[in-house]
Coordinates of C-alpha atoms and ligand atoms in Angstrom, one line a residue:
M1387 CA -20.6 12.4 -18.7
R1388 CA -20.0 10.0 -16.5
K1389 CA -17.1 9.8 -13.7
L1390 CA -14.6 7.2 -14.0
P1391 CA -14.1 5.2 -11.2
Q1392 CA -11.5 6.8 -8.4
G1393 CA -8.6 5.2 -8.9
L1394 CA -9.5 2.6 -12.7
K1395 CA -5.7 3.4 -13.8
L1396 CA -5.9 3.4 -17.5
G1397 CA -2.9 2.8 -20.1
V1398 CA -2.4 1.8 -23.5
A1399 CA -0.8 -1.7 -24.7
T1400 CA 1.2 -4.0 -28.0
A1401 CA 3.8 -6.4 -27.7
A1402 CA 7.0 -7.3 -28.6
Y1403 CA 6.5 -9.5 -32.0
Q1404 CA 4.7 -6.5 -33.3
I1405 CA 6.1 -3.5 -33.4
E1406 CA 9.9 -4.0 -31.6
G1407 CA 11.5 -5.4 -35.8
A1408 CA 15.1 -5.9 -35.7
W1409 CA 14.1 -9.4 -36.2
N1410 CA 17.3 -11.1 -36.1
F1411 CA 19.7 -7.8 -34.6
A1412 CA 22.8 -9.0 -32.4
D1413 CA 22.6 -12.1 -30.7
K1414 CA 18.7 -13.3 -31.1
T1415 CA 17.1 -15.8 -32.8
P1416 CA 14.6 -16.7 -34.5
N1417 CA 10.6 -16.7 -32.8
I1418 CA 8.2 -19.4 -34.2
W1419 CA 6.3 -16.0 -35.7
D1420 CA 10.2 -14.8 -37.4
T1421 CA 9.9 -19.0 -39.3
L1422 CA 6.6 -18.8 -40.4
C1423 CA 6.0 -15.4 -41.8
H1424 CA 9.1 -16.4 -43.4
N1425 CA 8.8 -19.7 -44.8
N1426 CA 4.8 -19.5 -45.7
P1427 CA 4.2 -15.8 -46.0
E1428 CA 0.7 -16.8 -47.6
S1429 CA 0.1 -17.1 -44.3
I1430 CA 0.3 -13.6 -44.2
S1431 CA -3.1 -11.9 -46.0
D1432 CA -0.6 -8.7 -47.5
G1433 CA 2.6 -11.5 -47.3
T1434 CA 3.8 -9.2 -44.8
N1435 CA 6.0 -9.9 -41.8
A1436 CA 7.5 -8.2 -38.7
D1437 CA 11.1 -8.4 -39.9
D1438 CA 11.4 -4.1 -39.0
A1439 CA 7.1 -3.2 -38.0
C1440 CA 7.1 -0.6 -36.7
K1441 CA 10.9 -0.4 -35.8
S1442 CA 9.5 0.2 -31.2
F1443 CA 13.3 -1.8 -30.8
E1444 CA 14.8 1.6 -32.2
F1445 CA 12.2 3.8 -32.0
Y1446 CA 11.9 3.1 -27.9
K1447 CA 11.6 6.8 -27.0
R1448 CA 9.4 8.1 -29.3
D1449 CA 7.1 5.5 -28.4
I1450 CA 7.5 6.5 -24.5
D1451 CA 7.3 10.5 -26.1
M1452 CA 3.3 9.0 -27.4
L1453 CA 2.5 7.4 -23.4
K1454 CA 3.9 10.5 -21.9
F1455 CA 0.9 12.6 -24.4
V1456 CA -1.5 10.5 -24.3
G1457 CA -0.7 11.0 -20.7
V1458 CA -1.3 7.1 -19.3
D1459 CA -0.5 5.8 -16.2
F1460 CA 1.2 2.8 -17.8
Y1461 CA 2.3 1.0 -20.4
R1462 CA 1.8 -2.7 -21.3
F1463 CA 3.9 -4.4 -23.0
S1464 CA 6.4 -8.0 -24.3
I1465 CA 9.8 -8.7 -23.4
S1466 CA 10.6 -11.0 -26.4
W1467 CA 11.4 -14.5 -25.2
P1468 CA 14.4 -14.8 -27.9
R1469 CA 15.7 -11.4 -28.0
L1470 CA 16.3 -11.7 -24.0
L1471 CA 17.4 -15.2 -24.2
P1472 CA 19.1 -16.7 -27.3
N1473 CA 18.8 -20.1 -26.7
G1474 CA 15.4 -20.2 -25.4
F1475 CA 16.3 -21.9 -22.1
A1476 CA 18.3 -20.0 -19.3
N1477 CA 21.6 -20.6 -19.5
K1478 CA 22.3 -17.7 -21.3
I1479 CA 21.0 -14.1 -21.4
S1480 CA 21.4 -11.7 -24.2
E1481 CA 23.7 -8.8 -22.8
I1482 CA 21.5 -6.7 -25.9
G1483 CA 18.1 -7.6 -25.3
Y1484 CA 18.7 -6.9 -21.3
E1485 CA 19.7 -4.1 -21.5
Y1486 CA 17.2 -2.4 -24.1
Y1487 CA 14.7 -4.0 -21.6
N1488 CA 17.0 -2.4 -19.0
N1489 CA 16.7 0.8 -21.0
F1490 CA 13.2 1.2 -21.7
I1491 CA 11.7 -0.1 -18.4
N1492 CA 14.4 2.6 -16.4
E1493 CA 12.9 4.9 -19.2
L1494 CA 9.3 4.3 -18.8
L1495 CA 9.7 4.5 -14.6
A1496 CA 11.8 8.1 -15.2
N1497 CA 8.5 9.6 -17.2
N1498 CA 6.2 8.6 -14.3
I1499 CA 4.3 5.4 -16.8
E1500 CA 4.0 2.0 -14.5
P1501 CA 5.4 -1.0 -16.8
V1502 CA 3.5 -3.5 -17.2
I1503 CA 5.0 -7.5 -18.4
T1504 CA 3.6 -9.6 -20.5
M1505 CA 6.6 -12.6 -20.6
Y1506 CA 5.3 -14.3 -23.4
H1507 CA 2.3 -12.9 -26.8
W1508 CA 3.3 -15.4 -29.0
D1509 CA 7.0 -15.1 -29.9
L1510 CA 8.6 -18.7 -28.4
P1511 CA 11.4 -19.2 -29.0
Q1512 CA 11.9 -21.5 -32.9
N1513 CA 14.2 -23.7 -30.7
L1514 CA 12.1 -24.4 -27.9
Q1515 CA 8.9 -25.8 -30.9
D1516 CA 12.1 -27.9 -32.9
L1517 CA 11.6 -29.8 -29.5
G1518 CA 7.7 -29.5 -29.5
G1519 CA 7.5 -26.0 -28.3
W1520 CA 3.8 -26.1 -25.9
A1521 CA 2.8 -29.3 -26.9
N1522 CA 6.0 -30.3 -24.6
P1523 CA 5.1 -30.7 -20.9
L1524 CA 8.9 -30.1 -20.5
I1525 CA 7.5 -26.1 -21.4
A1526 CA 6.7 -25.4 -17.3
D1527 CA 9.8 -25.5 -16.5
W1528 CA 11.7 -23.7 -20.4
F1529 CA 8.8 -21.1 -19.2
G1530 CA 9.3 -20.9 -15.8
D1531 CA 13.2 -20.3 -15.1
Y1532 CA 12.6 -17.8 -18.1
A1533 CA 10.3 -16.3 -15.5
R1534 CA 13.0 -16.2 -12.4
V1535 CA 15.5 -14.8 -14.8
L1536 CA 12.4 -11.9 -15.4
Y1537 CA 12.0 -11.4 -11.5
K1538 CA 15.6 -11.6 -11.2
L1539 CA 17.0 -8.5 -13.9
F1540 CA 13.6 -6.4 -13.7
G1541 CA 11.3 -7.3 -10.3
D1542 CA 12.8 -4.5 -8.5
R1543 CA 11.3 -2.7 -10.8
V1544 CA 8.6 -3.8 -12.3
K1545 CA 5.8 -4.5 -9.8
M1546 CA 2.9 -5.8 -12.6
W1547 CA 3.4 -9.4 -14.1
V1548 CA 1.0 -11.2 -17.2
T1549 CA 2.5 -14.4 -17.5
I1550 CA 0.9 -16.0 -20.8
N1551 CA -1.0 -13.7 -23.3
E1552 CA -4.7 -15.1 -23.7
P1553 CA -3.7 -19.1 -24.2
K1554 CA -6.5 -20.2 -26.0
Q1555 CA -5.5 -18.4 -29.1
I1556 CA -1.8 -19.9 -28.3
G1557 CA -2.7 -23.4 -28.4
L1558 CA -6.5 -23.1 -30.6
M1559 CA -5.2 -21.0 -33.4
G1560 CA -1.1 -21.7 -33.6
Y1561 CA -2.1 -25.4 -32.5
G1562 CA -5.2 -26.6 -33.6
M1563 CA -5.3 -24.3 -36.7
T1564 CA -3.0 -22.4 -39.8
R1565 CA -4.0 -19.4 -38.8
M1566 CA -1.2 -18.7 -35.9
A1567 CA 1.9 -19.7 -35.6
P1568 CA 3.3 -23.1 -35.1
A1569 CA 0.5 -24.0 -37.6
L1570 CA 0.2 -27.1 -37.0
N1571 CA -3.2 -27.8 -38.6
A1572 CA -3.9 -30.6 -35.3
T1573 CA -7.2 -29.7 -34.6
G1574 CA -8.8 -31.3 -31.2
I1575 CA -5.5 -32.5 -29.9
G1576 CA -4.0 -30.0 -30.8
E1577 CA -5.8 -26.9 -28.3
Y1578 CA -5.9 -29.5 -25.2
L1579 CA -2.4 -30.1 -25.4
T1580 CA -1.2 -26.6 -25.0
A1581 CA -3.9 -25.7 -23.4
K1582 CA -2.5 -28.4 -19.8
N1583 CA 0.8 -27.3 -20.7
I1584 CA 0.0 -22.6 -20.5
V1585 CA -2.2 -24.2 -17.5
M1586 CA 1.4 -25.7 -16.4
A1587 CA 3.5 -23.3 -16.9
H1588 CA 1.9 -20.9 -16.5
A1589 CA 1.0 -21.5 -12.3
R1590 CA 5.3 -22.8 -12.3
S1591 CA 6.5 -19.0 -13.0
W1592 CA 3.0 -17.8 -10.1
H1593 CA 5.1 -20.2 -7.7
I1594 CA 8.7 -19.3 -8.6
Y1595 CA 6.9 -15.5 -8.0
N1596 CA 5.5 -16.0 -5.2
E1597 CA 7.4 -17.7 -3.3
E1598 CA 10.9 -16.7 -4.4
F1599 CA 10.5 -13.0 -5.3
R1600 CA 7.2 -11.6 -3.7
D1601 CA 8.7 -10.7 0.0
T1602 CA 10.5 -8.4 -1.5
Q1603 CA 9.0 -7.6 -4.9
K1604 CA 5.6 -6.5 -3.6
G1605 CA 4.1 -7.2 -7.1
V1606 CA 1.8 -9.1 -8.9
C1607 CA 1.3 -12.6 -11.2
G1608 CA -1.4 -13.2 -12.9
I1609 CA -3.1 -14.8 -16.8
T1610 CA -4.2 -12.6 -19.7
I1611 CA -7.3 -14.9 -21.4
A1612 CA -9.1 -13.3 -24.5
T1613 CA -12.4 -13.3 -22.9
D1614 CA -15.0 -13.2 -25.4
F1615 CA -18.5 -13.5 -24.6
R1616 CA -20.5 -16.5 -26.4
E1617 CA -24.7 -17.1 -25.3
G1618 CA -26.9 -18.9 -27.7
V1619 CA -29.0 -16.9 -30.3
T1620 CA -32.6 -17.0 -29.2
D1621 CA -33.4 -18.8 -25.5
S1622 CA -34.0 -21.3 -26.9
P1623 CA -32.8 -24.5 -24.3
E1624 CA -30.9 -26.0 -26.5
D1625 CA -28.8 -22.8 -28.0
L1626 CA -28.4 -21.6 -24.1
E1627 CA -27.3 -25.2 -24.2
A1628 CA -24.8 -24.6 -27.3
G1629 CA -23.5 -21.2 -25.7
L1630 CA -23.1 -23.0 -22.1
D1631 CA -20.5 -25.5 -24.0
A1632 CA -19.2 -22.2 -26.2
I1633 CA -17.5 -20.1 -23.3
E1634 CA -16.1 -22.9 -21.1
F1635 CA -14.4 -24.5 -24.2
E1636 CA -13.6 -21.2 -25.1
V1637 CA -12.7 -19.1 -21.9
G1638 CA -13.2 -21.9 -19.2
L1639 CA -10.7 -24.3 -20.4
Y1640 CA -8.4 -21.6 -19.7
S1641 CA -9.6 -20.0 -16.2
H1642 CA -11.7 -23.2 -14.4
P1643 CA -8.6 -25.0 -13.8
I1644 CA -6.8 -21.2 -12.0
F1645 CA -9.5 -19.2 -10.3
S1646 CA -12.8 -21.6 -9.1
S1647 CA -13.4 -24.1 -6.1
K1648 CA -13.0 -26.9 -7.5
G1649 CA -9.9 -26.8 -10.2
G1650 CA -9.6 -28.7 -13.3
F1651 CA -10.7 -28.8 -17.0
P1652 CA -14.9 -27.4 -17.1
E1653 CA -17.4 -29.9 -16.8
R1654 CA -18.4 -29.3 -19.6
V1655 CA -15.5 -30.1 -21.9
I1656 CA -14.3 -32.8 -19.7
K1657 CA -17.7 -34.8 -20.8
R1658 CA -18.6 -33.6 -25.1
V1659 CA -14.2 -34.5 -25.6
G1660 CA -14.8 -37.7 -24.0
A1661 CA -18.1 -38.5 -24.9
R1662 CA -16.9 -37.8 -28.4
S1663 CA -13.3 -39.1 -28.2
A1664 CA -14.1 -42.3 -26.9
E1665 CA -17.1 -42.5 -31.0
Q1666 CA -14.4 -41.9 -32.7
G1667 CA -12.4 -45.0 -30.5
Y1668 CA -9.2 -43.1 -28.6
P1669 CA -8.3 -46.1 -25.8
N1670 CA -8.8 -42.1 -23.3
S1671 CA -10.3 -38.8 -24.0
R1672 CA -8.4 -36.4 -26.4
L1673 CA -9.0 -33.8 -23.3
P1674 CA -5.0 -34.4 -21.3
E1675 CA -6.8 -35.3 -17.7
F1676 CA -4.7 -32.8 -14.4
T1677 CA -3.4 -35.0 -11.2
P1678 CA -5.0 -34.4 -8.1
E1679 CA -1.9 -33.2 -7.0
E1680 CA -1.7 -30.9 -10.2
I1681 CA -5.3 -29.9 -9.5
E1682 CA -4.5 -28.2 -6.6
Y1683 CA -0.7 -26.7 -7.3
V1684 CA -2.7 -24.7 -10.5
K1685 CA -5.6 -23.2 -8.1
G1686 CA -5.6 -19.6 -7.4
T1687 CA -2.0 -19.0 -9.2
S1688 CA -3.7 -15.4 -9.9
D1689 CA -3.2 -12.4 -8.5
F1690 CA -6.1 -11.2 -11.2
Y1691 CA -7.7 -11.8 -14.1
G1692 CA -6.0 -10.8 -17.1
F1693 CA -8.6 -9.6 -19.4
N1694 CA -9.1 -9.3 -22.9
H1695 CA -12.5 -8.6 -24.8
Y1696 CA -13.1 -7.4 -28.6
S1697 CA -16.9 -8.7 -29.1
S1698 CA -18.9 -12.0 -28.7
K1699 CA -20.4 -14.9 -30.6
F1700 CA -23.5 -16.9 -30.4
Y1701 CA -23.8 -19.9 -31.2
T1702 CA -27.0 -22.3 -31.8
R1703 CA -26.7 -25.8 -32.6
S1704 CA -28.9 -26.4 -35.2
A1705 CA -26.6 -27.3 -37.8
Y1706 CA -24.7 -29.7 -36.2
K1707 CA -25.1 -33.7 -36.4
P1708 CA -23.7 -35.8 -33.9
G1709 CA -20.9 -38.3 -34.6
T1710 CA -20.2 -37.4 -39.1
Y1711 CA -16.6 -36.5 -37.8
A1712 CA -15.1 -39.3 -38.6
I1713 CA -11.6 -37.3 -37.4
P1714 CA -11.4 -35.1 -34.3
S1715 CA -11.9 -31.8 -34.2
Y1716 CA -13.2 -28.5 -32.1
D1717 CA -15.7 -27.3 -33.5
D1718 CA -17.4 -31.0 -33.9
D1719 CA -16.4 -30.6 -29.1
I1720 CA -18.0 -27.5 -28.7
G1721 CA -21.1 -28.8 -30.7
A1722 CA -22.7 -26.5 -32.5
D1723 CA -22.3 -22.8 -35.4
F1724 CA -21.4 -19.6 -34.5
T1725 CA -23.2 -16.4 -35.7
Y1726 CA -21.7 -12.6 -35.3
L1727 CA -25.8 -11.7 -35.3
D1728 CA -26.3 -8.5 -37.3
Y1729 CA -23.7 -6.0 -35.1
E1730 CA -21.7 -2.9 -37.1
K1731 CA -18.4 -5.3 -38.0
G1732 CA -14.9 -4.2 -37.8
A1733 CA -12.6 -4.7 -40.3
V1734 CA -12.0 -7.7 -39.1
P1735 CA -14.7 -9.9 -38.3
H1736 CA -13.6 -10.3 -34.3
V1737 CA -13.8 -7.1 -33.1
T1738 CA -17.7 -6.8 -34.4
V1739 CA -19.3 -5.0 -32.4
I1740 CA -21.3 -5.3 -29.7
P1741 CA -20.8 -3.7 -26.4
H1742 CA -23.2 -5.1 -23.9
G1743 CA -21.1 -7.7 -24.4
I1744 CA -18.3 -6.9 -22.4
R1745 CA -20.7 -6.6 -18.5
K1746 CA -21.9 -9.7 -19.3
A1747 CA -18.8 -11.5 -19.5
L1748 CA -17.3 -9.2 -17.3
T1749 CA -20.0 -10.7 -14.6
W1750 CA -19.5 -13.9 -16.2
V1751 CA -15.8 -14.1 -14.3
K1752 CA -17.4 -12.4 -11.6
D1753 CA -19.4 -15.9 -11.0
N1754 CA -17.4 -18.1 -12.3
C1755 CA -14.4 -17.3 -10.8
N1756 CA -13.9 -16.5 -7.4
N1757 CA -14.2 -13.0 -8.4
P1758 CA -11.0 -11.9 -8.5
P1759 CA -9.6 -8.2 -9.1
I1760 CA -10.5 -7.8 -12.9
F1761 CA -7.7 -6.0 -14.8
I1762 CA -8.4 -5.6 -18.7
T1763 CA -5.2 -6.2 -20.6
E1764 CA -6.3 -5.3 -23.8
N1765 CA -9.7 -3.9 -25.6
G1766 CA -10.0 -2.5 -29.2
F1767 CA -11.0 -1.8 -32.9
G1768 CA -9.4 -2.3 -35.8
T1769 CA -9.7 -0.3 -39.1
F1770 CA -8.4 0.3 -43.0
G1771 CA -6.8 3.1 -41.0
G1772 CA -7.2 6.8 -41.4
L1773 CA -6.9 10.0 -39.5
K1774 CA -10.2 11.3 -38.2
D1775 CA -11.3 7.5 -36.7
A1776 CA -14.4 8.0 -35.7
T1777 CA -15.7 4.2 -35.3
R1778 CA -13.3 4.2 -33.0
I1779 CA -13.9 6.9 -30.4
S1780 CA -16.5 5.6 -30.9
Y1781 CA -16.3 1.6 -30.2
Y1782 CA -14.7 3.0 -26.9
R1783 CA -16.8 5.1 -25.7
R1784 CA -19.8 3.1 -26.2
Y1785 CA -17.8 -0.2 -24.3
L1786 CA -16.9 1.5 -21.2
D1787 CA -20.2 2.7 -21.1
S1788 CA -21.1 -0.9 -20.7
I1789 CA -17.4 -2.0 -18.3
L1790 CA -18.9 1.9 -15.7
D1791 CA -22.2 -0.4 -16.3
A1792 CA -20.5 -4.0 -15.2
I1793 CA -19.1 -1.7 -11.9
E1794 CA -21.6 0.1 -10.9
Q1795 CA -24.5 -1.6 -11.6
D1796 CA -22.8 -5.4 -11.0
G1797 CA -20.2 -4.5 -8.5
C1798 CA -17.2 -6.4 -10.9
N1799 CA -14.2 -5.4 -9.8
V1800 CA -12.5 -3.7 -12.8
V1801 CA -8.8 -2.7 -11.5
S1802 CA -7.8 -1.2 -14.8
Y1803 CA -8.4 -0.7 -18.7
T1804 CA -6.5 -0.8 -21.2
A1805 CA -7.2 0.4 -25.0
W1806 CA -4.9 -1.8 -27.5
S1807 CA -3.1 -0.3 -29.6
L1808 CA -0.4 2.7 -28.8
I1809 CA 0.8 2.1 -32.7
D1810 CA 0.0 0.3 -35.8
N1811 CA 1.3 -2.2 -35.9
F1812 CA 2.2 -6.2 -37.6
E1813 CA -1.5 -7.9 -36.9
W1814 CA -0.7 -11.0 -37.3
S1815 CA -2.0 -13.2 -39.9
S1816 CA -4.0 -9.4 -40.9
G1817 CA 0.3 -8.6 -41.5
L1818 CA 0.0 -5.0 -41.4
S1819 CA -3.6 -4.6 -43.6
I1820 CA -5.5 -3.6 -40.2
K1821 CA -4.7 -0.7 -38.0
F1822 CA -5.5 -0.6 -34.1
G1823 CA -3.3 2.5 -33.4
L1824 CA -4.1 5.3 -31.5
F1825 CA -1.3 7.1 -33.9
E1826 CA -1.2 6.0 -37.3
V1827 CA 1.9 4.5 -38.6
D1828 CA 3.1 5.1 -41.8
F1829 CA 5.3 2.1 -42.6
D1830 CA 6.5 2.5 -45.9
D1831 CA 8.6 5.5 -44.5
E1832 CA 12.2 4.5 -42.9
N1833 CA 12.2 6.5 -39.8
R1834 CA 8.2 4.8 -39.3
K1835 CA 6.2 8.2 -39.1
R1836 CA 4.0 8.7 -36.5
T1837 CA 1.2 10.5 -36.8
A1838 CA -1.7 11.2 -33.6
R1839 CA -5.0 9.9 -34.8
A1840 CA -8.7 11.8 -33.1
S1841 CA -8.8 8.8 -31.1
A1842 CA -5.3 9.5 -29.3
L1843 CA -6.9 12.9 -28.6
W1844 CA -9.9 11.1 -27.8
Y1845 CA -8.1 9.3 -25.4
K1846 CA -6.2 12.1 -23.6
K1847 CA -8.7 13.7 -23.0
L1848 CA -10.6 11.1 -21.3
I1849 CA -7.5 10.3 -19.0
S1850 CA -7.0 13.9 -18.1
T1851 CA -11.5 14.4 -17.2
R1852 CA -11.7 11.1 -15.6
M1853 CA -14.9 11.8 -17.8
L1854 CA -16.7 9.2 -20.1
D1855 CA -18.4 11.6 -22.9
S1856 CA -20.6 9.5 -24.8
N1857 CA -22.1 11.4 -27.7
D1858 CA -21.0 9.7 -30.1
D1859 CA -20.5 13.3 -32.4
D1860 CA -18.4 14.6 -30.6
I1861 CA -15.0 13.5 -32.3
P1862 CA -11.5 16.1 -31.3
E1863 CA -10.6 18.6 -34.1
L1864 CA -7.8 16.4 -35.7
V1865 CA -4.7 18.5 -34.7
E1866 CA -1.5 17.0 -35.8
H1867 CA 1.2 15.2 -33.5
I1868 CA 3.8 12.9 -35.1
F1869 CA 6.3 12.0 -32.7
Ligands
NOJ532 C1 -5.5 -9.4 -28.7 C2 -3.9 -9.6 -29.1 O1 -3.2 -10.0 -27.9 C3 -2.8 -8.7 -29.9 O2 -1.7 -9.1 -29.7 C4 -4.6 -8.4 -31.2 O3 -2.9 -7.0 -32.1 C5 -5.1 -7.8 -30.8 N1 -5.6 -8.7 -30.1 C6 -6.2 -7.9 -32.1 O4 -6.5 -8.7 -31.8

């Protein structure tokens, strides 16, 4: 048994598109995922979409009942930008969108659950995508305007703001690949344009909070970065270098401009993309530059480090052949291949179970990001279903154990922990087939019956006792709790 640190806050998370449904209710306009799922259903492994998802827009009070049942300190959820601002721009606020989120926040507070709001969890209004989306530098203005609306409407009651969730997944998978909306497949270009614009948009929204709202609202505002760990497969100098390059491309690209003392993109990324771009005949690096003013504008613009973590990857340079790629490619820019080694697999590779990786990632943040307060905004395990989810409980146990090592032995300043997810939901390109919920959702039932898994009961006990029990054989007895 290990005692959790005093004051460590425990919560759960979801995101709007993954749970709400009501995709075209009232004046809500389509987002980029509505478009992708409707026009290219083959992009989703089981052909599903989130038109209805968990119907949380309709059944949100049942979600709150579950939160109460588990006893969480806070709930991290996201606002659907096109539900609140149907034009994408801040010229029109939807009455219905406003009422929905307003009631939701009030209901959480009435139940003593702190609202933690993510402003952007991947569901860009389609009309802004038509104007270039995150590849258009003007998005810093559009996002800033949206953020100001949120602070004005809800900031009297909401004290924790996450601006943007996982920039890498937005830029790499959405613009560099086809795995996520808007599926542009502009590898070697899209990742970098969006990286700069996302960082600038985040900084804009932070400055707006800082200058116009902080004094009266007294909350905090920060970004959430996917911080899965990357390192060399072996200790050979080549592999070590490959690992260091990989973490700078995959994490540093977003954290360095905001959290480092120097600011701007990481040196390793600047060098590698610059050299490869020159080889390929580009007059300038494919990685955009920050001007000196922009570097200063962005530095220090996060009150905390929002930390999402699921697994780790191991890199090697051996299969890499320099200069063989005439067309640009993000993988070629990193110049290394990865493996998950032989660690225990989950239902999707990105939850391969490597508990000690979370400790390494936390200390990486401490050492490379000026020892910020760390809010673990996501951690969780995906399965193919089942109520007796021993593997999920074991994952949570082992990862939490490693987090406690990072806190107690490495001095990482971890303030909160968030389990992903409260309920099964639409897992992006895996559709409804992969289950991350503490509660199972019956997607064949019109009323979307929700049933507590063993992990919900386990997490409930962790929250009430604040003691981590490391015995993997100890699974809570599955008493039926239906919501
Ligand atoms: C991170 C994302 O923020 C979330 O939306 C997703 O469902 C989880 N990873 C699990 O893959």
